CSV table of C-alpha atoms in Angstrom, one decimal:
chain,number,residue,atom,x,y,z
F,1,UNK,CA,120.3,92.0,97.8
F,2,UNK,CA,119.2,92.9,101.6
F,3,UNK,CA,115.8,90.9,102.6
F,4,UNK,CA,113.4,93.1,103.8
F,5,UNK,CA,111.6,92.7,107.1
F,6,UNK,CA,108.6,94.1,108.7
F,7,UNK,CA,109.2,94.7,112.5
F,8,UNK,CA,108.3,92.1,114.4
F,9,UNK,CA,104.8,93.9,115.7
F,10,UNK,CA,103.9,94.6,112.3
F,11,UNK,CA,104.3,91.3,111.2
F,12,UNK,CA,102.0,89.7,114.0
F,13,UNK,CA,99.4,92.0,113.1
F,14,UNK,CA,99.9,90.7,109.6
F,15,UNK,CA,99.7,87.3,110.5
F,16,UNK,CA,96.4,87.8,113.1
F,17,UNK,CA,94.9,89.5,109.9
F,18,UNK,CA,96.0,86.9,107.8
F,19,UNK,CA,93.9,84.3,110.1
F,20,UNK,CA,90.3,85.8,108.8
F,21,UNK,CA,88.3,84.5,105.8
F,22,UNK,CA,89.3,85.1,102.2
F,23,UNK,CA,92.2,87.5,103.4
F,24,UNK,CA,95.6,86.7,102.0
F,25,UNK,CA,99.2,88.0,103.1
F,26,UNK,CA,99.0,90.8,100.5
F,27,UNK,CA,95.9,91.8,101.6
F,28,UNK,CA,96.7,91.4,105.1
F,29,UNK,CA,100.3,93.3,104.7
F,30,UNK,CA,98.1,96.3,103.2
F,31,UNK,CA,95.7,96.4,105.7
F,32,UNK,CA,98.6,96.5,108.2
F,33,UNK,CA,100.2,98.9,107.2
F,34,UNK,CA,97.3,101.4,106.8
F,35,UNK,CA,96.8,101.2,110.2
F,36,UNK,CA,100.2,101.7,111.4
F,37,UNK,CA,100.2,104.5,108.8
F,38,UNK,CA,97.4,106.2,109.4
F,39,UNK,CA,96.2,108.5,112.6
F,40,UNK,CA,96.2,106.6,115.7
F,41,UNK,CA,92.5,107.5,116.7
F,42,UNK,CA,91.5,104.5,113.8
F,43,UNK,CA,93.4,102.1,115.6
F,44,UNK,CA,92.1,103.1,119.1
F,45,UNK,CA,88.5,103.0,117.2
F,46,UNK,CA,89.0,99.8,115.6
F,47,UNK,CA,90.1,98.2,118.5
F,48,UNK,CA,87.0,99.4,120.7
F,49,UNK,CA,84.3,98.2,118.0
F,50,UNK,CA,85.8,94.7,117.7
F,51,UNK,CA,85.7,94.7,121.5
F,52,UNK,CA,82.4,96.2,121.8
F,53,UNK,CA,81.0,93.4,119.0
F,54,UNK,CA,82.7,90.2,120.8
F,55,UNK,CA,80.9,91.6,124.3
F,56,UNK,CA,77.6,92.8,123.1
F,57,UNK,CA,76.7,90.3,120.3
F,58,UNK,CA,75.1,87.0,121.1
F,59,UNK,CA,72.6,84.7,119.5
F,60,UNK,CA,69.0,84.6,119.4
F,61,UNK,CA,67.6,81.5,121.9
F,62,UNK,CA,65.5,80.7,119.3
F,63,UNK,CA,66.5,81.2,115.6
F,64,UNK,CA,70.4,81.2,116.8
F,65,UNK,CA,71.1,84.7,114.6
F,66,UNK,CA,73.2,87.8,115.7
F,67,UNK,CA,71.0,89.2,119.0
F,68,UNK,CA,71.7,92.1,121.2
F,69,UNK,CA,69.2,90.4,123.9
F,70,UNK,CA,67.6,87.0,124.0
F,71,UNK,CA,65.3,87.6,120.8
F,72,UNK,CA,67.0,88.8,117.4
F,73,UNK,CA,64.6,91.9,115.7
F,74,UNK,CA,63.4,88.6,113.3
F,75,UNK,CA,61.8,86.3,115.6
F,76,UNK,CA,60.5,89.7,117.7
F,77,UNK,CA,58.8,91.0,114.5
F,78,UNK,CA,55.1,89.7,114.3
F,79,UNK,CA,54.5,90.4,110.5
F,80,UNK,CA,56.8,87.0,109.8
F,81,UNK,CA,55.0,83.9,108.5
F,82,UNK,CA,55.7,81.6,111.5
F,83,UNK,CA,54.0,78.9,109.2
F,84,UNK,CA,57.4,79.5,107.2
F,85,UNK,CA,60.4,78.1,109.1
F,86,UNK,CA,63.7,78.3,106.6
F,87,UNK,CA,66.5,75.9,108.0
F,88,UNK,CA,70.3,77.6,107.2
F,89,UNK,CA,73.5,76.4,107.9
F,90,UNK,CA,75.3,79.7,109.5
F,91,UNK,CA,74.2,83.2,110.1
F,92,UNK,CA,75.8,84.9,107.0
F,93,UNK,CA,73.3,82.7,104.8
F,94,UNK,CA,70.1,84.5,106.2
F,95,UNK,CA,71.6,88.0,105.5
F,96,UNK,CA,71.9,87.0,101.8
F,97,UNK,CA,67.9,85.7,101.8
F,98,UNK,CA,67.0,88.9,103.2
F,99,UNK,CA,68.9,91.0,100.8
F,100,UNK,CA,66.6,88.7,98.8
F,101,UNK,CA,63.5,90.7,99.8
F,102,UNK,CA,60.9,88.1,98.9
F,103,UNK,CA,60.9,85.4,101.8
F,104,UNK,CA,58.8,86.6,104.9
F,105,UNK,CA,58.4,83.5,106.6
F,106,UNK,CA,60.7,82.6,110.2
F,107,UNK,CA,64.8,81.0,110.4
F,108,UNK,CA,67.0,78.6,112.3
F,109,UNK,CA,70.2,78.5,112.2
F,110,UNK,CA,72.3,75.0,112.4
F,111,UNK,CA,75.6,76.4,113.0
F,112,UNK,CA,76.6,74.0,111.6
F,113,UNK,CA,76.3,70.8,108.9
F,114,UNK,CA,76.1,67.0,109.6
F,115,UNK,CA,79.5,65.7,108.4
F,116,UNK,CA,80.4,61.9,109.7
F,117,UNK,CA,83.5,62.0,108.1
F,118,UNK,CA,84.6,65.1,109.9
F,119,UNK,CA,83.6,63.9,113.5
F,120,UNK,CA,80.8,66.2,113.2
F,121,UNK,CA,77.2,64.2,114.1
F,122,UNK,CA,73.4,65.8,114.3
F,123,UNK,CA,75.1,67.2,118.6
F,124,UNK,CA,77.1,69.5,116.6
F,125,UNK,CA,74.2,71.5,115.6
F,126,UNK,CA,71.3,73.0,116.3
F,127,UNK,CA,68.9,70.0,115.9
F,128,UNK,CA,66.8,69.2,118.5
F,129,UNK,CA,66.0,72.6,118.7
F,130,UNK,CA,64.7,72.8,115.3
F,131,UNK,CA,62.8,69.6,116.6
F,132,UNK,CA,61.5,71.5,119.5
F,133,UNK,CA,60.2,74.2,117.5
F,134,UNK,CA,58.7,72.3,115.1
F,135,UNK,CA,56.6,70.2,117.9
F,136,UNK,CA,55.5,73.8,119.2
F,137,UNK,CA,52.7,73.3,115.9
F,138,UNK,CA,52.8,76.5,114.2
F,139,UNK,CA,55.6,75.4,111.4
F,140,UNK,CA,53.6,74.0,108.0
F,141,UNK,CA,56.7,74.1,106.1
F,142,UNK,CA,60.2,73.6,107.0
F,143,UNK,CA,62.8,74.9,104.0
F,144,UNK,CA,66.1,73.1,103.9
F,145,UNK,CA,68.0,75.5,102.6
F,146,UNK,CA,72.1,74.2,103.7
F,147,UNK,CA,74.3,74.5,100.4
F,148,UNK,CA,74.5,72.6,97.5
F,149,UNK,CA,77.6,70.8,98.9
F,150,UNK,CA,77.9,66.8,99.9
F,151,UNK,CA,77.3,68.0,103.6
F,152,UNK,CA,74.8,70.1,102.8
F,153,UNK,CA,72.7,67.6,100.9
F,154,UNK,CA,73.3,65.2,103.9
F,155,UNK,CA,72.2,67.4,106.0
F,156,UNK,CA,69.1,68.0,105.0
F,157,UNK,CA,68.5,64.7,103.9
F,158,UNK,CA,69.2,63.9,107.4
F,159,UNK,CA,67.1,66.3,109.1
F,160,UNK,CA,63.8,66.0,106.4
F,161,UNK,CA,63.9,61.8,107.8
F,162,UNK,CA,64.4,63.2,111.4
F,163,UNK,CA,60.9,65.8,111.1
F,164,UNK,CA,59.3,63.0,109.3
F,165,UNK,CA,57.0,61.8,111.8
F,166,UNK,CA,55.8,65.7,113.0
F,167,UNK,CA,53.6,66.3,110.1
F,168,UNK,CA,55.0,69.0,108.2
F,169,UNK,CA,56.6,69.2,104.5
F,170,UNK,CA,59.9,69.3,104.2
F,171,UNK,CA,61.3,71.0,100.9
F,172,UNK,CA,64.7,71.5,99.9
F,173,UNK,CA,65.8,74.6,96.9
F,174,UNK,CA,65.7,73.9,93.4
F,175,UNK,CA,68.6,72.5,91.6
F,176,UNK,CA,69.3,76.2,90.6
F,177,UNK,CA,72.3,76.8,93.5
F,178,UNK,CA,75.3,75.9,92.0
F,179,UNK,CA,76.4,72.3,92.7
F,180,UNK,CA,79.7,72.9,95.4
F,181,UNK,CA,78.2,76.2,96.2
F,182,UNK,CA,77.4,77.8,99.6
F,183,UNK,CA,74.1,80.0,99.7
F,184,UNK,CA,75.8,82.9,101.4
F,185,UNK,CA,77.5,83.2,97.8
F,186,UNK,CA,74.3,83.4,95.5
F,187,UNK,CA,73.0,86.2,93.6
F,188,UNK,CA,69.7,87.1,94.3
F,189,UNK,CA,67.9,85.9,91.1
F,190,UNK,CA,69.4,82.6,91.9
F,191,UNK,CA,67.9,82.5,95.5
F,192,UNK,CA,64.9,83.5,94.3
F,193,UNK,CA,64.6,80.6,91.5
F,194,UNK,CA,65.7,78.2,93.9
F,195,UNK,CA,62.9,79.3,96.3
F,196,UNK,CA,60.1,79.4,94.0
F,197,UNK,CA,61.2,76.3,92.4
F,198,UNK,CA,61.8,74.5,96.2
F,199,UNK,CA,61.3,70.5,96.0
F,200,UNK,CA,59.0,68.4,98.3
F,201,UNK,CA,61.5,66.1,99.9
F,202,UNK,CA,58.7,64.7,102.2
F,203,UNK,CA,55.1,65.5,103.9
């Protein structure tokens, strides 16, 4: 039996596909050849919104979310709690607490999770300027919400003993989020336990 093969610029734009999260080959192979397949207007398209999202997306100086400017529309918007500051470890995990629809308080966004055995220490994140923000006086509360995962808990651990001395409480979510599980995955019911059922980790 022959042995098929894709030509060879069909099967670099399988592979590049192939490189993005929870995408398999099969997955990749079919998203592949739609394009190829179809009229070349989507590929022309495609092309100039992944370009126009790489040059006109950055992150907001202060809560580190997708910005078009300096400010994201959260940190600009003047109904949010500001006593509220909710600590997450990448930008996906906000979107799912705002699908949410009950937290109204402010964000910051680590980038990031405090993992020693990975090489990665509190420089790899955005630490001091949670610190910074927090010395600024207006944050009460300060929501470690990083996954229920060995970094995660770490992490948070790690940054509730470095706000310690700044006078504010430090709570983490309840033991609702499934144990190995990233935020970004949760349902909404389960957010909103682990929210309303938050744990003091220090005052």
């Amino acid at each position: 039996m022959a042995v098929i093969t894709f030509p060879k610029p069909l099967q670099k734009l399988v592979r590049e596909f192939s490189k993005l999260p929870t995408v398999g080959e099969k997955t990749a192979t079919r998203l592949a050849y739609h394009l190829v397949q179809n009229d070349p207007g989507l590929v022309e398209s495609l092309a100039h919104a992944l370009l126009e999202a790489k040059e006109g997306i950055t992150f907001c100086d202060r809560c580190f979310f997708f910005a078009e400017e300096s400010r994201c529309a959260l940190c600009e918007d003047e109904s949010r709690d500001r006593s509220l500051l909710c600590v997450l470890e990448k930008p996906m995990d906000l979107i799912s607490i705002e699908k949410m629809g009950e937290y109204k308080g402010t964000y910051h966004i680590l980038h990031g999770l405090w993992a020693p055995l990975r090489g990665k220490g509190p420089e790899s994140m955005k630490l001091q300027e949670l610190v910074d923000r927090v010395k600024e006086g207006e944050v009460k509360e300060v929501i470690l919400a990083t996954s229920a995962t060995v970094e995660g808990d770490a992490t948070a651990l790690y940054i509730a003993r470095t706000l310690e001395e700044l006078g504010v409480s430090t709570t983490r979510l309840a033991q609702g989020m499934p144990k190995g599980g990233e935020l970004e995955y949760a349902d909404e019911v389960t957010l909103s336990k682990a929210f309303s059922g938050r744990n003091l980790l220090s005052a």
